[in-house]
mmCIF file of C-alpha atoms in Angstrom:
data_model
loop_
_atom_site.group_PDB
_atom_site.id
_atom_site.type_symbol
_atom_site.label_atom_id
_atom_site.label_comp_id
_atom_site.label_asym_id
_atom_site.label_seq_id
_atom_site.Cartn_x
_atom_site.Cartn_y
_atom_site.Cartn_z
ATOM 1 C CA MET O 240 -28.379 -10.005 -106.837
ATOM 2 C CA GLY O 241 -26.416 -7.610 -104.656
ATOM 3 C CA HIS O 242 -24.565 -4.594 -105.844
ATOM 4 C CA VAL O 243 -21.049 -5.185 -107.328
ATOM 5 C CA ARG O 244 -18.678 -2.888 -105.953
ATOM 6 C CA LEU O 245 -15.965 -1.041 -107.799
ATOM 7 C CA GLU O 246 -13.470 -2.960 -105.588
ATOM 8 C CA ASP O 247 -14.618 -6.174 -107.363
ATOM 9 C CA ILE O 248 -12.763 -5.264 -110.436
ATOM 10 C CA LEU O 249 -9.556 -7.232 -110.205
ATOM 11 C CA ILE O 250 -5.995 -6.020 -111.628
ATOM 12 C CA THR O 251 -3.641 -8.658 -112.825
ATOM 13 C CA PRO O 252 -0.116 -7.684 -113.589
ATOM 14 C CA LEU O 253 0.877 -9.509 -116.870
ATOM 15 C CA LYS O 254 4.209 -10.956 -118.026
ATOM 16 C CA ARG O 255 6.209 -9.425 -121.126
ATOM 17 C CA VAL O 256 8.995 -11.531 -121.844
ATOM 18 C CA SER O 257 11.718 -10.090 -124.036
ATOM 19 C CA VAL O 258 13.007 -12.433 -126.810
ATOM 20 C CA SER O 259 15.103 -11.746 -129.760
ATOM 21 C CA GLY O 260 12.960 -10.787 -132.729
ATOM 22 C CA GLY O 261 9.830 -9.388 -130.586
ATOM 23 C CA ASP O 262 8.287 -9.547 -126.984
ATOM 24 C CA VAL O 263 5.903 -12.240 -125.956
ATOM 25 C CA LEU O 264 2.997 -10.661 -123.944
ATOM 26 C CA HIS O 265 0.882 -13.007 -121.619
ATOM 27 C CA ALA O 266 -2.889 -12.248 -121.308
ATOM 28 C CA ILE O 267 -4.459 -14.992 -119.151
ATOM 29 C CA LYS O 268 -4.003 -18.633 -118.414
ATOM 30 C CA MET O 269 -6.687 -21.165 -117.080
ATOM 31 C CA SER O 270 -4.756 -21.486 -114.118
ATOM 32 C CA ASP O 271 -5.023 -17.767 -113.114
ATOM 33 C CA PRO O 272 -7.170 -17.077 -109.926
ATOM 34 C CA SER O 273 -9.231 -14.736 -111.920
ATOM 35 C CA PHE O 274 -10.040 -17.007 -114.789
ATOM 36 C CA VAL O 275 -13.846 -18.086 -114.534
ATOM 37 C CA GLY O 276 -14.309 -19.989 -117.925
ATOM 38 C CA PHE O 277 -13.712 -19.235 -121.657
ATOM 39 C CA GLY O 278 -16.784 -17.934 -124.099
ATOM 40 C CA GLU O 279 -14.632 -16.017 -126.935
ATOM 41 C CA ALA O 280 -11.825 -13.856 -127.321
ATOM 42 C CA TYR O 281 -12.015 -10.552 -129.364
ATOM 43 C CA PHE O 282 -9.911 -7.591 -130.226
ATOM 44 C CA SER O 283 -11.233 -4.085 -130.806
ATOM 45 C CA TRP O 284 -9.252 -1.114 -132.147
ATOM 46 C CA VAL O 285 -9.919 2.052 -130.163
ATOM 47 C CA ASN O 286 -8.901 5.372 -132.046
ATOM 48 C CA PRO O 287 -7.444 8.211 -130.364
ATOM 49 C CA GLY O 288 -9.585 10.328 -128.236
ATOM 50 C CA VAL O 289 -12.711 8.136 -129.112
ATOM 51 C CA ILE O 290 -15.091 7.307 -126.061
ATOM 52 C CA LYS O 291 -17.287 3.983 -126.069
ATOM 53 C CA ALA O 292 -19.550 4.209 -123.187
ATOM 54 C CA TRP O 293 -21.762 3.278 -121.362
ATOM 55 C CA LYS O 294 -22.144 -0.640 -121.173
ATOM 56 C CA LEU O 295 -22.948 -3.060 -118.674
ATOM 57 C CA HIS O 296 -22.977 -6.879 -119.144
ATOM 58 C CA LYS O 297 -25.721 -8.855 -117.074
ATOM 59 C CA GLN O 298 -23.730 -12.443 -117.153
ATOM 60 C CA MET O 299 -20.425 -11.676 -118.765
ATOM 61 C CA THR O 300 -17.100 -11.458 -117.064
ATOM 62 C CA LEU O 301 -14.499 -9.452 -118.997
ATOM 63 C CA ASN O 302 -10.874 -9.955 -118.829
ATOM 64 C CA LEU O 303 -9.348 -6.909 -120.675
ATOM 65 C CA VAL O 304 -5.837 -6.296 -122.193
ATOM 66 C CA VAL O 305 -4.298 -3.462 -123.940
ATOM 67 C CA PRO O 306 -1.135 -4.801 -125.771
ATOM 68 C CA VAL O 307 -0.792 -1.868 -128.060
ATOM 69 C CA GLY O 308 -1.479 1.868 -127.359
ATOM 70 C CA GLU O 309 -3.310 3.018 -124.079
ATOM 71 C CA VAL O 310 -6.755 3.123 -123.060
ATOM 72 C CA LYS O 311 -8.559 4.815 -120.012
ATOM 73 C CA PHE O 312 -11.318 2.535 -118.566
ATOM 74 C CA VAL O 313 -14.049 4.170 -116.248
ATOM 75 C CA PHE O 314 -16.257 2.103 -114.083
ATOM 76 C CA HIS O 315 -19.450 3.337 -112.365
ATOM 77 C CA GLU O 316 -21.562 2.463 -109.491
ATOM 78 C CA PRO O 317 -24.841 4.150 -109.896
ATOM 79 C CA HIS O 318 -26.030 3.423 -106.532
ATOM 80 C CA SER O 319 -23.053 5.287 -104.765
ATOM 81 C CA GLY O 320 -22.391 7.696 -107.663
ATOM 82 C CA ASN O 321 -18.604 6.711 -107.243
ATOM 83 C CA PHE O 322 -16.242 6.264 -110.495
ATOM 84 C CA ARG O 323 -13.121 4.215 -110.918
ATOM 85 C CA GLU O 324 -10.427 4.738 -113.634
ATOM 86 C CA GLU O 325 -7.600 2.475 -114.762
ATOM 87 C CA PHE O 326 -5.355 2.968 -117.489
ATOM 88 C CA LEU O 327 -3.895 -0.009 -119.324
ATOM 89 C CA GLY O 328 -1.632 -0.273 -122.046
ATOM 90 C CA GLU O 329 2.225 -0.660 -123.250
ATOM 91 C CA ILE O 330 3.433 1.176 -120.307
ATOM 92 C CA ARG O 331 1.138 -0.372 -117.744
ATOM 93 C CA TYR O 332 0.334 -3.784 -119.019
ATOM 94 C CA LEU O 333 -2.256 -5.431 -116.842
ATOM 95 C CA ARG O 334 -5.385 -7.398 -117.110
ATOM 96 C CA LEU O 335 -8.756 -5.904 -115.797
ATOM 97 C CA THR O 336 -11.066 -8.682 -114.870
ATOM 98 C CA VAL O 337 -14.605 -7.124 -114.523
ATOM 99 C CA PRO O 338 -17.465 -9.138 -113.206
ATOM 100 C CA PRO O 339 -21.059 -8.874 -114.498
ATOM 101 C CA ARG O 340 -23.327 -5.904 -113.602
ATOM 102 C CA VAL O 341 -20.709 -3.170 -113.658
ATOM 103 C CA TRP O 342 -21.085 -0.024 -115.761
ATOM 104 C CA PHE O 343 -18.007 0.914 -117.986
ATOM 105 C CA GLY O 344 -16.763 2.919 -120.679
ATOM 106 C CA PHE O 345 -13.334 3.498 -122.284
ATOM 107 C CA GLN O 346 -11.349 5.990 -124.278
ATOM 108 C CA GLY O 347 -8.441 5.803 -126.653
ATOM 109 C CA CYS O 348 -5.425 7.600 -125.116
ATOM 110 C CA ALA O 349 -2.458 7.073 -127.477
ATOM 111 C CA SER O 350 -1.566 9.053 -130.410
ATOM 112 C CA ALA O 351 -2.485 6.185 -132.725
ATOM 113 C CA PRO O 352 -5.017 3.492 -132.475
ATOM 114 C CA SER O 353 -4.927 1.339 -129.294
ATOM 115 C CA LEU O 354 -5.668 -2.331 -129.490
ATOM 116 C CA LEU O 355 -8.026 -3.899 -126.846
ATOM 117 C CA LEU O 356 -8.316 -7.565 -126.200
ATOM 118 C CA ASN O 357 -11.322 -9.027 -124.350
ATOM 119 C CA VAL O 358 -11.249 -12.553 -123.174
ATOM 120 C CA SER O 359 -14.770 -13.263 -121.880
ATOM 121 C CA ASP O 360 -16.219 -16.214 -120.108
ATOM 122 C CA ILE O 361 -19.295 -16.390 -122.472
ATOM 123 C CA PRO O 362 -20.075 -15.779 -126.002
ATOM 124 C CA HIS O 363 -21.292 -12.278 -126.784
ATOM 125 C CA ASP O 364 -25.191 -12.227 -126.919
ATOM 126 C CA PRO O 365 -26.736 -8.739 -127.544
ATOM 127 C CA GLU O 366 -29.600 -9.623 -125.222
ATOM 128 C CA GLU O 367 -26.982 -9.735 -122.453
ATOM 129 C CA VAL O 368 -25.711 -6.425 -122.556
ATOM 130 C CA GLU O 369 -27.361 -2.954 -121.488
ATOM 131 C CA THR O 370 -26.146 0.233 -122.887
ATOM 132 C CA LYS O 371 -26.586 3.985 -122.057
ATOM 133 C CA GLU O 372 -25.587 7.408 -123.670
ATOM 134 C CA LEU O 373 -22.515 8.967 -122.884
ATOM 135 C CA ASN O 374 -24.359 11.843 -120.988
ATOM 136 C CA GLU O 375 -26.440 9.543 -118.877
ATOM 137 C CA PHE O 376 -23.646 9.332 -116.206
ATOM 138 C CA PRO O 377 -21.822 12.298 -114.683
ATOM 139 C CA PHE O 378 -18.455 11.742 -115.663
ATOM 140 C CA GLN O 379 -16.160 14.451 -117.366
ATOM 141 C CA TRP O 380 -14.034 12.404 -120.162
ATOM 142 C CA THR O 381 -11.194 15.241 -120.118
ATOM 143 C CA GLN O 382 -7.617 15.386 -120.998
ATOM 144 C CA THR O 383 -5.104 14.359 -118.125
ATOM 145 C CA ILE O 384 -1.486 13.646 -118.305
ATOM 146 C CA HIS O 385 -2.102 10.242 -119.575
ATOM 147 C CA GLY O 386 -3.383 11.833 -122.844
ATOM 148 C CA CYS O 387 -7.119 11.498 -121.966
#
């Protein structure tokens, strides 16, 4: 299998519909071009400043949405040494579709816990994921104008 490029990570703008009593936030539809199947959906809280890195899914396609708070995602190509950063959250409401074989990590950027949704094409399998320690890739997780 060839190298997955950082450009293979898709960004999809999502609809936020204002309605009386509270907004409706879209996440994914089976008619979306980036939809490749459904395995499971789960939410994860990301506490302020907490970094969860590094992880690579061998087979799973991720569809990441942050409806509450803000999260910085960092993707890495070990063969080129390149990194790609994307911020998702209430202000930048998008979906990231991440193909298999991409190293990534993320950090909570809001002052309160952020909520992350992953809609994956296969159910979670601990044998399917690889992990590395935070210091195994040369990325500086520093403060920016986004709070991370």
